Amino acid sequence: MIAGGSFVAGQYVYTIIREQAQAWRCLSDDRPEFQGQAPYLFVGSGSSYYLAKVACAYAIALGLACQAVPAAEVLMDPDLWLPRFNSIIIISRSGTTTEALLVAQLAKRYPGCHMAALTSHQASPLARLVHHVYAAESSDDGTVVMIRSFTSMLVLIQGMLSQLAGAKSTECLTRYFPEVFEQASVMVESLFRAEPRRIYVLGGGVRQGIADEGVLKMQEMAGATAFAFNPMEFRHGPWGSLTKGDVVVLLAQRSRKIYEQELLADLQQRQARVVLIGPAMWFAGLPQPLTDRVILPDAVSDLEAGPLAVVPLQLLAWKWALINGQDPDAPRNLNAVVVLKHV
C-alpha cells in the first residue's frame, strides 16, 4: 500500500497482465488479406520494434523473405532501406509515434511500396497513411508500458502472416492463458524470495524479440539491470559476469532442445539461478527437476506460442518493480508515446 491512501502500487498493470487474454478474444478472424509482395520490411520503435523482430522471425519460418529494423534507421537512411522492399509493415501502438509517421510519409515517395499499419487504433494518423490497417482495437493498455497491446498485436500479426503464407494458425491461445498465468505467478513469488542482482533473458529465433521485450519491461517498470541475448551467444563473453546473485531466464524451444539443455547444464555449473519457460516436452529427460519454470502447452507450436511466452516476463518485471519500491503504473522517465520536436 502507498502511504496516505488505499491505492495499491502496480495494481492497474497487474490487472492488465492478468486479463490480457480477453483482448485476444476480441480480435476478429475476418481480417483483410494483405496485398503486398515480398520482401517485407517490419519497423517499429521500442516494444513495437521488438514486436517487429518477432513478426519477422515468424515470417521467415513460414518461408517469407523479410527483415526487421528500428523505425529510426529507416528515417535516418530511407534510400538505404525503402528501395529494397516491396512492402513495409509499420508497428505503433498509438499510431502517433513520430518515427512511425515519418517512415510512412517517406515510403509514399517510393512507387510500388505497399504499406500496412499494425496498431491499437484504427482511426490513428498512421492508419490514414497506409494501404491496410490491422488494428487490435480492444488492446490499448491505458498506461505507459505495453502489455496487452504487445501480445494482442502479436496474435494479430501471426494470423495475418499465416494467411499470407497459406498456413494455418494452430490452437486458440486463450484457452491456455489461465494455466500459464498461474504457473508464472508461482514462479515469480519463488524467484523473488531473494532479489536478483541482474536478470539475463535468453531467446533465439521467434523468441529473440520476446527476450528483448521482457528485458525492456524490467527496465521500464523496475528500473533494473537486465539484458537479452541469443542463448548460444551467451557463452561468447556475456556469462563471464555471472554471479550467484544473478538470474538467467531461458526461453526454451523444441527444435533447439539439445543445444539449450547443454547450455542449461553449463549455466547450472556456474551457479546462476535459472528459470525455464518452454513446452512440456522440453523438460523430458532432465536429470533433475527445476522448481523455477513455466511450462507452455505442447499443443501449441513454438512458432505460435510467443504471446504466452511473454506473459511470465511481464509478471517478473512487475514483481521486480514492487521489490525495488517502484510503481509499475507510473514508471520513471517514460512517456506512453514518443513525439519528436525537432523533425
mmCIF file of C-alpha atoms in Angstrom:
data_model
loop_
_atom_site.group_PDB
_atom_site.id
_atom_site.type_symbol
_atom_site.label_atom_id
_atom_site.label_comp_id
_atom_site.label_asym_id
_atom_site.label_seq_id
_atom_site.Cartn_x
_atom_site.Cartn_y
_atom_site.Cartn_z
ATOM 1 C CA MET A 1 0.000 0.000 0.000
ATOM 2 C CA ILE A 2 1.148 3.528 -0.671
ATOM 3 C CA ALA A 3 1.342 5.704 2.433
ATOM 4 C CA GLY A 4 -1.574 8.074 2.888
ATOM 5 C CA GLY A 5 -4.092 6.176 0.784
ATOM 6 C CA SER A 6 -5.567 2.843 -0.211
ATOM 7 C CA PHE A 7 -4.093 2.702 -3.714
ATOM 8 C CA VAL A 8 -2.016 -0.413 -4.386
ATOM 9 C CA ALA A 9 1.137 0.240 -6.408
ATOM 10 C CA GLY A 10 1.119 -1.607 -9.711
ATOM 11 C CA GLN A 11 -2.473 -2.816 -9.396
ATOM 12 C CA TYR A 12 -3.534 -1.448 -12.782
ATOM 13 C CA VAL A 13 -0.666 -3.060 -14.695
ATOM 14 C CA TYR A 14 -1.190 -6.317 -12.810
ATOM 15 C CA THR A 15 -4.822 -6.362 -13.881
ATOM 16 C CA ILE A 16 -3.849 -5.717 -17.499
ATOM 17 C CA ILE A 17 -1.376 -8.614 -17.390
ATOM 18 C CA ARG A 18 -3.902 -10.957 -15.765
ATOM 19 C CA GLU A 19 -6.792 -10.111 -18.080
ATOM 20 C CA GLN A 20 -4.995 -9.569 -21.414
ATOM 21 C CA ALA A 21 -6.352 -12.771 -22.958
ATOM 22 C CA GLN A 22 -9.758 -11.081 -23.028
ATOM 23 C CA ALA A 23 -8.334 -8.679 -25.609
ATOM 24 C CA TRP A 24 -7.122 -11.649 -27.679
ATOM 25 C CA ARG A 25 -10.675 -12.995 -27.773
ATOM 26 C CA CYS A 26 -11.889 -9.713 -29.242
ATOM 27 C CA LEU A 27 -9.606 -9.980 -32.277
ATOM 28 C CA SER A 28 -11.545 -10.755 -35.428
ATOM 29 C CA ASP A 29 -10.561 -13.622 -37.706
ATOM 30 C CA ASP A 30 -12.163 -11.671 -40.536
ATOM 31 C CA ARG A 31 -9.110 -9.570 -41.345
ATOM 32 C CA PRO A 32 -8.297 -8.057 -44.751
ATOM 33 C CA GLU A 33 -5.844 -10.042 -46.800
ATOM 34 C CA PHE A 34 -2.586 -8.168 -47.183
ATOM 35 C CA GLN A 35 -1.881 -7.441 -50.845
ATOM 36 C CA GLY A 36 1.777 -6.500 -50.537
ATOM 37 C CA GLN A 37 4.509 -8.656 -52.048
ATOM 38 C CA ALA A 38 7.789 -9.895 -50.592
ATOM 39 C CA PRO A 39 10.297 -8.921 -49.466
ATOM 40 C CA TYR A 40 8.719 -7.388 -46.374
ATOM 41 C CA LEU A 41 10.191 -4.791 -44.023
ATOM 42 C CA PHE A 42 8.919 -4.670 -40.420
ATOM 43 C CA VAL A 43 9.629 -1.487 -38.475
ATOM 44 C CA GLY A 44 8.788 -0.113 -35.048
ATOM 45 C CA SER A 45 10.237 1.677 -32.040
ATOM 46 C CA GLY A 46 10.789 0.303 -28.537
ATOM 47 C CA SER A 47 8.370 -2.546 -27.812
ATOM 48 C CA SER A 48 6.973 -2.150 -31.321
ATOM 49 C CA TYR A 49 10.434 -2.827 -32.757
ATOM 50 C CA TYR A 50 10.742 -5.977 -30.661
ATOM 51 C CA LEU A 51 7.320 -6.985 -31.930
ATOM 52 C CA ALA A 52 8.661 -6.374 -35.444
ATOM 53 C CA LYS A 53 11.560 -8.742 -34.674
ATOM 54 C CA VAL A 54 9.182 -11.477 -33.542
ATOM 55 C CA ALA A 55 6.953 -10.969 -36.581
ATOM 56 C CA CYS A 56 9.965 -11.112 -38.898
ATOM 57 C CA ALA A 57 11.257 -14.350 -37.359
ATOM 58 C CA TYR A 58 7.745 -15.793 -37.615
ATOM 59 C CA ALA A 59 7.507 -14.783 -41.285
ATOM 60 C CA ILE A 60 10.913 -16.254 -42.081
ATOM 61 C CA ALA A 61 9.819 -19.543 -40.503
ATOM 62 C CA LEU A 62 6.861 -19.522 -42.897
ATOM 63 C CA GLY A 63 9.171 -19.032 -45.869
ATOM 64 C CA LEU A 64 8.606 -15.289 -46.369
ATOM 65 C CA ALA A 65 11.538 -13.006 -47.205
ATOM 66 C CA CYS A 66 11.734 -10.131 -44.741
ATOM 67 C CA GLN A 67 13.799 -8.048 -42.347
ATOM 68 C CA ALA A 68 13.097 -6.062 -39.172
ATOM 69 C CA VAL A 69 14.795 -2.759 -38.317
ATOM 70 C CA PRO A 70 14.096 0.124 -35.930
ATOM 71 C CA ALA A 71 11.909 2.783 -37.498
ATOM 72 C CA ALA A 72 14.610 5.338 -36.768
ATOM 73 C CA GLU A 73 17.036 3.512 -39.072
ATOM 74 C CA VAL A 74 14.629 3.902 -41.982
ATOM 75 C CA LEU A 75 14.059 7.518 -41.021
ATOM 76 C CA MET A 76 17.789 8.265 -40.992
ATOM 77 C CA ASP A 77 18.631 6.359 -44.195
ATOM 78 C CA PRO A 78 15.455 5.914 -46.275
ATOM 79 C CA ASP A 79 17.356 5.369 -49.526
ATOM 80 C CA LEU A 80 19.251 2.519 -47.926
ATOM 81 C CA TRP A 81 16.125 0.656 -46.825
ATOM 82 C CA LEU A 82 12.973 1.532 -48.711
ATOM 83 C CA PRO A 83 14.066 0.703 -52.297
ATOM 84 C CA ARG A 84 14.955 -2.846 -51.213
ATOM 85 C CA PHE A 85 11.458 -3.875 -50.086
ATOM 86 C CA ASN A 86 8.124 -4.192 -51.838
ATOM 87 C CA SER A 87 6.121 -3.987 -48.623
ATOM 88 C CA ILE A 88 6.533 -2.307 -45.258
ATOM 89 C CA ILE A 89 4.633 -3.115 -42.061
ATOM 90 C CA ILE A 90 4.816 -0.221 -39.610
ATOM 91 C CA ILE A 91 4.046 -1.045 -35.982
ATOM 92 C CA SER A 92 2.891 1.567 -33.472
ATOM 93 C CA ARG A 93 0.536 1.035 -30.544
ATOM 94 C CA SER A 94 -0.785 4.594 -30.629
ATOM 95 C CA GLY A 95 -0.398 5.213 -34.352
ATOM 96 C CA THR A 96 1.062 8.601 -33.421
ATOM 97 C CA THR A 97 4.745 7.809 -32.796
ATOM 98 C CA THR A 98 6.820 10.342 -34.712
ATOM 99 C CA GLU A 99 9.209 7.835 -36.275
ATOM 100 C CA ALA A 100 6.356 5.653 -37.486
ATOM 101 C CA LEU A 101 4.543 8.567 -39.107
ATOM 102 C CA LEU A 102 7.673 9.865 -40.798
ATOM 103 C CA VAL A 103 8.556 6.435 -42.175
ATOM 104 C CA ALA A 104 5.062 6.145 -43.659
ATOM 105 C CA GLN A 105 5.400 9.564 -45.249
ATOM 106 C CA LEU A 106 8.817 8.695 -46.668
ATOM 107 C CA ALA A 107 7.565 5.374 -48.069
ATOM 108 C CA LYS A 108 4.979 7.223 -50.151
ATOM 109 C CA ARG A 109 7.857 8.605 -52.215
ATOM 110 C CA TYR A 110 8.751 5.115 -53.432
ATOM 111 C CA PRO A 111 6.329 3.890 -56.135
ATOM 112 C CA GLY A 112 5.107 0.390 -55.566
ATOM 113 C CA CYS A 113 5.899 0.299 -51.847
ATOM 114 C CA HIS A 114 2.844 -1.269 -50.219
ATOM 115 C CA MET A 115 2.243 -0.199 -46.617
ATOM 116 C CA ALA A 116 0.361 -1.709 -43.689
ATOM 117 C CA ALA A 117 -0.036 -0.491 -40.120
ATOM 118 C CA LEU A 118 -0.237 -2.699 -37.049
ATOM 119 C CA THR A 119 -1.724 -0.626 -34.235
ATOM 120 C CA SER A 120 -4.242 -0.461 -31.416
ATOM 121 C CA HIS A 121 -6.081 2.461 -33.021
ATOM 122 C CA GLN A 122 -7.966 2.072 -36.279
ATOM 123 C CA ALA A 123 -8.519 5.838 -36.637
ATOM 124 C CA SER A 124 -4.947 6.924 -35.853
ATOM 125 C CA PRO A 125 -2.851 9.246 -38.043
ATOM 126 C CA LEU A 126 -0.684 6.286 -39.066
ATOM 127 C CA ALA A 127 -3.730 4.342 -40.229
ATOM 128 C CA ARG A 128 -4.636 7.161 -42.607
ATOM 129 C CA LEU A 129 -1.243 6.955 -44.335
ATOM 130 C CA VAL A 130 -1.183 3.256 -45.262
ATOM 131 C CA HIS A 131 -2.986 0.852 -47.588
ATOM 132 C CA HIS A 132 -4.018 -1.712 -44.971
ATOM 133 C CA VAL A 133 -4.705 -1.388 -41.241
ATOM 134 C CA TYR A 134 -4.549 -4.254 -38.762
ATOM 135 C CA ALA A 135 -5.963 -2.846 -35.541
ATOM 136 C CA ALA A 136 -6.222 -4.575 -32.166
ATOM 137 C CA GLU A 137 -8.819 -2.054 -31.025
ATOM 138 C CA SER A 138 -9.541 -3.651 -27.655
ATOM 139 C CA SER A 139 -5.891 -3.889 -26.647
ATOM 140 C CA ASP A 140 -4.857 -0.353 -25.713
ATOM 141 C CA ASP A 141 -3.194 -0.539 -22.308
ATOM 142 C CA GLY A 142 -4.251 2.808 -20.895
ATOM 143 C CA THR A 143 -0.805 3.039 -19.331
ATOM 144 C CA VAL A 144 2.786 3.789 -20.298
ATOM 145 C CA VAL A 145 4.195 0.283 -20.741
ATOM 146 C CA MET A 146 2.961 -2.011 -23.483
ATOM 147 C CA ILE A 147 1.342 -5.136 -22.044
ATOM 148 C CA ARG A 148 -1.808 -6.476 -23.702
ATOM 149 C CA SER A 149 -1.203 -4.302 -26.751
ATOM 150 C CA PHE A 150 2.061 -6.187 -27.391
ATOM 151 C CA THR A 151 0.544 -9.646 -27.094
ATOM 152 C CA SER A 152 -2.665 -8.713 -28.910
ATOM 153 C CA MET A 153 -0.826 -7.205 -31.863
ATOM 154 C CA LEU A 154 1.401 -10.282 -31.923
ATOM 155 C CA VAL A 155 -1.649 -12.563 -32.099
ATOM 156 C CA LEU A 156 -3.000 -10.365 -34.881
ATOM 157 C CA ILE A 157 0.197 -10.243 -36.965
ATOM 158 C CA GLN A 158 0.729 -14.001 -36.596
ATOM 159 C CA GLY A 159 -2.725 -14.564 -38.046
ATOM 160 C CA MET A 160 -2.085 -12.135 -40.883
ATOM 161 C CA LEU A 161 1.255 -13.724 -41.767
ATOM 162 C CA SER A 162 -0.172 -17.237 -41.607
ATOM 163 C CA GLN A 163 -2.890 -16.148 -44.021
ATOM 164 C CA LEU A 164 -0.301 -14.552 -46.275
ATOM 165 C CA ALA A 165 1.825 -17.706 -46.353
ATOM 166 C CA GLY A 166 -1.151 -20.013 -46.823
ATOM 167 C CA ALA A 167 -0.508 -21.608 -43.448
ATOM 168 C CA LYS A 168 -2.945 -22.316 -40.628
ATOM 169 C CA SER A 169 -2.643 -20.977 -37.104
ATOM 170 C CA THR A 170 -2.832 -23.767 -34.553
ATOM 171 C CA GLU A 171 -4.630 -23.849 -31.230
ATOM 172 C CA CYS A 172 -6.560 -20.928 -29.775
ATOM 173 C CA LEU A 173 -4.142 -19.411 -27.274
ATOM 174 C CA THR A 174 -6.749 -18.043 -24.892
ATOM 175 C CA ARG A 175 -7.656 -21.467 -23.517
ATOM 176 C CA TYR A 176 -4.105 -21.940 -22.229
ATOM 177 C CA PHE A 177 -3.628 -18.487 -20.730
ATOM 178 C CA PRO A 178 -5.017 -19.177 -17.208
ATOM 179 C CA GLU A 179 -2.634 -22.080 -16.589
ATOM 180 C CA VAL A 180 0.389 -20.167 -17.898
ATOM 181 C CA PHE A 181 -0.524 -17.150 -15.768
ATOM 182 C CA GLU A 182 -0.951 -19.297 -12.646
ATOM 183 C CA GLN A 183 2.417 -21.013 -13.151
ATOM 184 C CA ALA A 184 4.088 -17.657 -13.773
ATOM 185 C CA SER A 185 2.602 -16.244 -10.566
ATOM 186 C CA VAL A 186 4.044 -19.123 -8.531
ATOM 187 C CA MET A 187 7.418 -18.852 -10.259
ATOM 188 C CA VAL A 188 7.664 -15.108 -9.616
ATOM 189 C CA GLU A 189 6.874 -15.423 -5.907
ATOM 190 C CA SER A 190 9.513 -18.141 -5.543
ATOM 191 C CA LEU A 191 12.126 -16.251 -7.530
ATOM 192 C CA PHE A 192 11.881 -13.046 -5.527
ATOM 193 C CA ARG A 193 12.428 -14.585 -2.133
ATOM 194 C CA ALA A 194 15.887 -13.170 -2.769
ATOM 195 C CA GLU A 195 16.130 -10.146 -5.067
ATOM 196 C CA PRO A 196 18.334 -10.796 -8.119
ATOM 197 C CA ARG A 197 21.285 -8.575 -8.857
ATOM 198 C CA ARG A 198 20.699 -8.813 -12.609
ATOM 199 C CA ILE A 199 18.490 -10.829 -14.929
ATOM 200 C CA TYR A 200 19.555 -12.200 -18.293
ATOM 201 C CA VAL A 201 16.836 -13.347 -20.694
ATOM 202 C CA LEU A 202 17.929 -15.736 -23.438
ATOM 203 C CA GLY A 203 15.872 -16.327 -26.554
ATOM 204 C CA GLY A 204 16.570 -17.155 -30.182
ATOM 205 C CA GLY A 205 14.544 -17.233 -33.388
ATOM 206 C CA VAL A 206 10.925 -16.314 -32.668
ATOM 207 C CA ARG A 207 11.913 -15.864 -29.002
ATOM 208 C CA GLN A 208 14.654 -13.292 -29.564
ATOM 209 C CA GLY A 209 12.240 -10.379 -29.809
ATOM 210 C CA ILE A 210 10.315 -11.836 -26.839
ATOM 211 C CA ALA A 211 13.537 -11.804 -24.796
ATOM 212 C CA ASP A 212 14.150 -8.183 -25.815
ATOM 213 C CA GLU A 213 10.607 -7.231 -24.829
ATOM 214 C CA GLY A 214 10.869 -8.964 -21.456
ATOM 215 C CA VAL A 215 14.079 -7.119 -20.656
ATOM 216 C CA LEU A 216 12.560 -3.820 -21.737
ATOM 217 C CA LYS A 217 9.651 -4.392 -19.343
ATOM 218 C CA MET A 218 12.135 -4.939 -16.496
ATOM 219 C CA GLN A 219 13.998 -1.764 -17.385
ATOM 220 C CA GLU A 220 10.815 0.266 -17.771
ATOM 221 C CA MET A 221 8.871 -0.922 -14.723
ATOM 222 C CA ALA A 222 11.609 -1.848 -12.259
ATOM 223 C CA GLY A 223 14.407 0.461 -13.390
ATOM 224 C CA ALA A 224 16.565 -2.639 -13.017
ATOM 225 C CA THR A 225 19.584 -4.109 -14.770
ATOM 226 C CA ALA A 226 18.581 -6.728 -17.304
ATOM 227 C CA PHE A 227 19.998 -7.971 -20.601
ATOM 228 C CA ALA A 228 18.771 -10.049 -23.549
ATOM 229 C CA PHE A 229 20.966 -12.434 -25.535
ATOM 230 C CA ASN A 230 20.687 -15.253 -28.020
ATOM 231 C CA PRO A 231 21.135 -18.441 -25.939
ATOM 232 C CA MET A 232 24.100 -19.807 -27.858
ATOM 233 C CA GLU A 233 25.783 -16.396 -27.923
ATOM 234 C CA PHE A 234 25.668 -16.179 -24.126
ATOM 235 C CA ARG A 235 28.762 -18.368 -23.858
ATOM 236 C CA HIS A 236 30.729 -15.965 -26.037
ATOM 237 C CA GLY A 237 31.539 -13.468 -23.322
ATOM 238 C CA PRO A 238 28.353 -12.357 -21.529
ATOM 239 C CA TRP A 239 28.308 -15.158 -18.987
ATOM 240 C CA GLY A 240 31.711 -14.047 -17.754
ATOM 241 C CA SER A 241 29.903 -11.616 -15.462
ATOM 242 C CA LEU A 242 27.539 -14.172 -13.875
ATOM 243 C CA THR A 243 27.393 -14.279 -10.074
ATOM 244 C CA LYS A 244 25.321 -16.172 -7.514
ATOM 245 C CA GLY A 245 23.050 -13.138 -7.323
ATOM 246 C CA ASP A 246 22.083 -13.269 -10.996
ATOM 247 C CA VAL A 247 19.126 -14.976 -12.666
ATOM 248 C CA VAL A 248 19.086 -16.394 -16.187
ATOM 249 C CA VAL A 249 15.726 -16.894 -17.904
ATOM 250 C CA LEU A 250 15.861 -19.319 -20.834
ATOM 251 C CA LEU A 251 13.037 -19.206 -23.378
ATOM 252 C CA ALA A 252 13.251 -22.818 -24.495
ATOM 253 C CA GLN A 253 12.052 -24.295 -27.795
ATOM 254 C CA ARG A 254 11.524 -27.859 -29.008
ATOM 255 C CA SER A 255 13.718 -27.609 -32.081
ATOM 256 C CA ARG A 256 16.630 -26.284 -30.013
ATOM 257 C CA LYS A 257 16.293 -28.685 -27.099
ATOM 258 C CA ILE A 258 19.636 -30.490 -27.471
ATOM 259 C CA TYR A 259 21.651 -27.278 -27.581
ATOM 260 C CA GLU A 260 19.610 -25.493 -24.918
ATOM 261 C CA GLN A 261 19.767 -28.380 -22.438
ATOM 262 C CA GLU A 262 23.538 -28.448 -22.817
ATOM 263 C CA LEU A 263 23.560 -24.702 -22.141
ATOM 264 C CA LEU A 264 21.359 -25.254 -19.081
ATOM 265 C CA ALA A 265 23.893 -27.717 -17.661
ATOM 266 C CA ASP A 266 26.699 -25.206 -18.230
ATOM 267 C CA LEU A 267 24.709 -22.445 -16.533
ATOM 268 C CA GLN A 268 23.956 -24.595 -13.508
ATOM 269 C CA GLN A 269 27.661 -25.267 -13.094
ATOM 270 C CA ARG A 270 28.254 -21.532 -12.977
ATOM 271 C CA GLN A 271 25.917 -21.144 -10.015
ATOM 272 C CA ALA A 272 23.438 -18.836 -11.692
ATOM 273 C CA ARG A 273 19.800 -19.361 -10.831
ATOM 274 C CA VAL A 274 17.941 -20.467 -13.958
ATOM 275 C CA VAL A 275 14.274 -20.028 -14.882
ATOM 276 C CA LEU A 276 12.917 -22.131 -17.771
ATOM 277 C CA ILE A 277 9.951 -21.089 -19.898
ATOM 278 C CA GLY A 278 9.180 -23.673 -22.547
ATOM 279 C CA PRO A 279 6.979 -26.549 -23.783
ATOM 280 C CA ALA A 280 6.386 -29.601 -21.610
ATOM 281 C CA MET A 281 8.333 -31.960 -23.871
ATOM 282 C CA TRP A 282 11.453 -29.808 -23.475
ATOM 283 C CA PHE A 283 11.687 -30.803 -19.817
ATOM 284 C CA ALA A 284 11.572 -34.551 -20.526
ATOM 285 C CA GLY A 285 14.836 -36.262 -19.680
ATOM 286 C CA LEU A 286 16.298 -33.560 -17.470
ATOM 287 C CA PRO A 287 18.470 -35.153 -14.764
ATOM 288 C CA GLN A 288 16.850 -33.074 -12.018
ATOM 289 C CA PRO A 289 13.565 -31.171 -11.782
ATOM 290 C CA LEU A 290 13.570 -27.402 -11.997
ATOM 291 C CA THR A 291 11.494 -25.511 -9.472
ATOM 292 C CA ASP A 292 11.617 -22.190 -11.323
ATOM 293 C CA ARG A 293 9.800 -22.964 -14.523
ATOM 294 C CA VAL A 294 6.721 -22.170 -16.573
ATOM 295 C CA ILE A 295 5.515 -24.978 -18.821
ATOM 296 C CA LEU A 296 3.908 -23.946 -22.081
ATOM 297 C CA PRO A 297 1.374 -26.308 -23.690
ATOM 298 C CA ASP A 298 2.721 -28.903 -26.104
ATOM 299 C CA ALA A 299 -0.440 -28.425 -28.182
ATOM 300 C CA VAL A 300 0.861 -25.010 -29.257
ATOM 301 C CA SER A 301 3.915 -24.883 -31.522
ATOM 302 C CA ASP A 302 6.973 -22.813 -30.652
ATOM 303 C CA LEU A 303 6.091 -20.644 -33.619
ATOM 304 C CA GLU A 304 2.623 -19.786 -32.277
ATOM 305 C CA ALA A 305 3.338 -19.614 -28.532
ATOM 306 C CA GLY A 306 5.011 -16.185 -28.410
ATOM 307 C CA PRO A 307 2.056 -14.376 -26.777
ATOM 308 C CA LEU A 308 2.060 -16.971 -23.988
ATOM 309 C CA ALA A 309 5.853 -16.923 -23.561
ATOM 310 C CA VAL A 310 5.968 -13.188 -22.865
ATOM 311 C CA VAL A 311 3.427 -13.315 -20.007
ATOM 312 C CA PRO A 312 5.847 -14.700 -17.354
ATOM 313 C CA LEU A 313 8.338 -11.969 -18.296
ATOM 314 C CA GLN A 314 5.686 -9.293 -17.827
ATOM 315 C CA LEU A 315 4.869 -10.651 -14.365
ATOM 316 C CA LEU A 316 8.535 -10.921 -13.493
ATOM 317 C CA ALA A 317 9.100 -7.260 -14.406
ATOM 318 C CA TRP A 318 6.017 -6.209 -12.431
ATOM 319 C CA LYS A 319 7.157 -8.035 -9.289
ATOM 320 C CA TRP A 320 10.713 -6.759 -9.567
ATOM 321 C CA ALA A 321 9.377 -3.204 -9.709
ATOM 322 C CA LEU A 322 7.476 -3.693 -6.453
ATOM 323 C CA ILE A 323 10.527 -5.240 -4.777
ATOM 324 C CA ASN A 324 12.527 -2.175 -5.883
ATOM 325 C CA GLY A 325 9.949 0.191 -4.468
ATOM 326 C CA GLN A 326 8.778 1.299 -7.916
ATOM 327 C CA ASP A 327 5.204 1.714 -9.129
ATOM 328 C CA PRO A 328 4.707 -0.154 -12.435
ATOM 329 C CA ASP A 329 1.655 2.020 -13.099
ATOM 330 C CA ALA A 330 3.842 5.137 -13.123
ATOM 331 C CA PRO A 331 7.336 4.247 -14.375
ATOM 332 C CA ARG A 332 10.050 6.860 -14.150
ATOM 333 C CA ASN A 333 11.352 8.890 -17.085
ATOM 334 C CA LEU A 334 8.850 7.470 -19.595
ATOM 335 C CA ASN A 335 6.007 8.687 -21.770
ATOM 336 C CA ALA A 336 3.367 6.494 -23.384
ATOM 337 C CA VAL A 337 4.116 7.998 -26.817
ATOM 338 C CA VAL A 338 7.393 9.404 -28.110
ATOM 339 C CA VAL A 339 6.875 12.615 -30.054
ATOM 340 C CA LEU A 340 9.972 14.234 -31.557
ATOM 341 C CA LYS A 341 10.008 18.019 -31.673
ATOM 342 C CA HIS A 342 12.950 18.710 -33.961
ATOM 343 C CA VAL A 343 11.943 16.968 -37.164
#
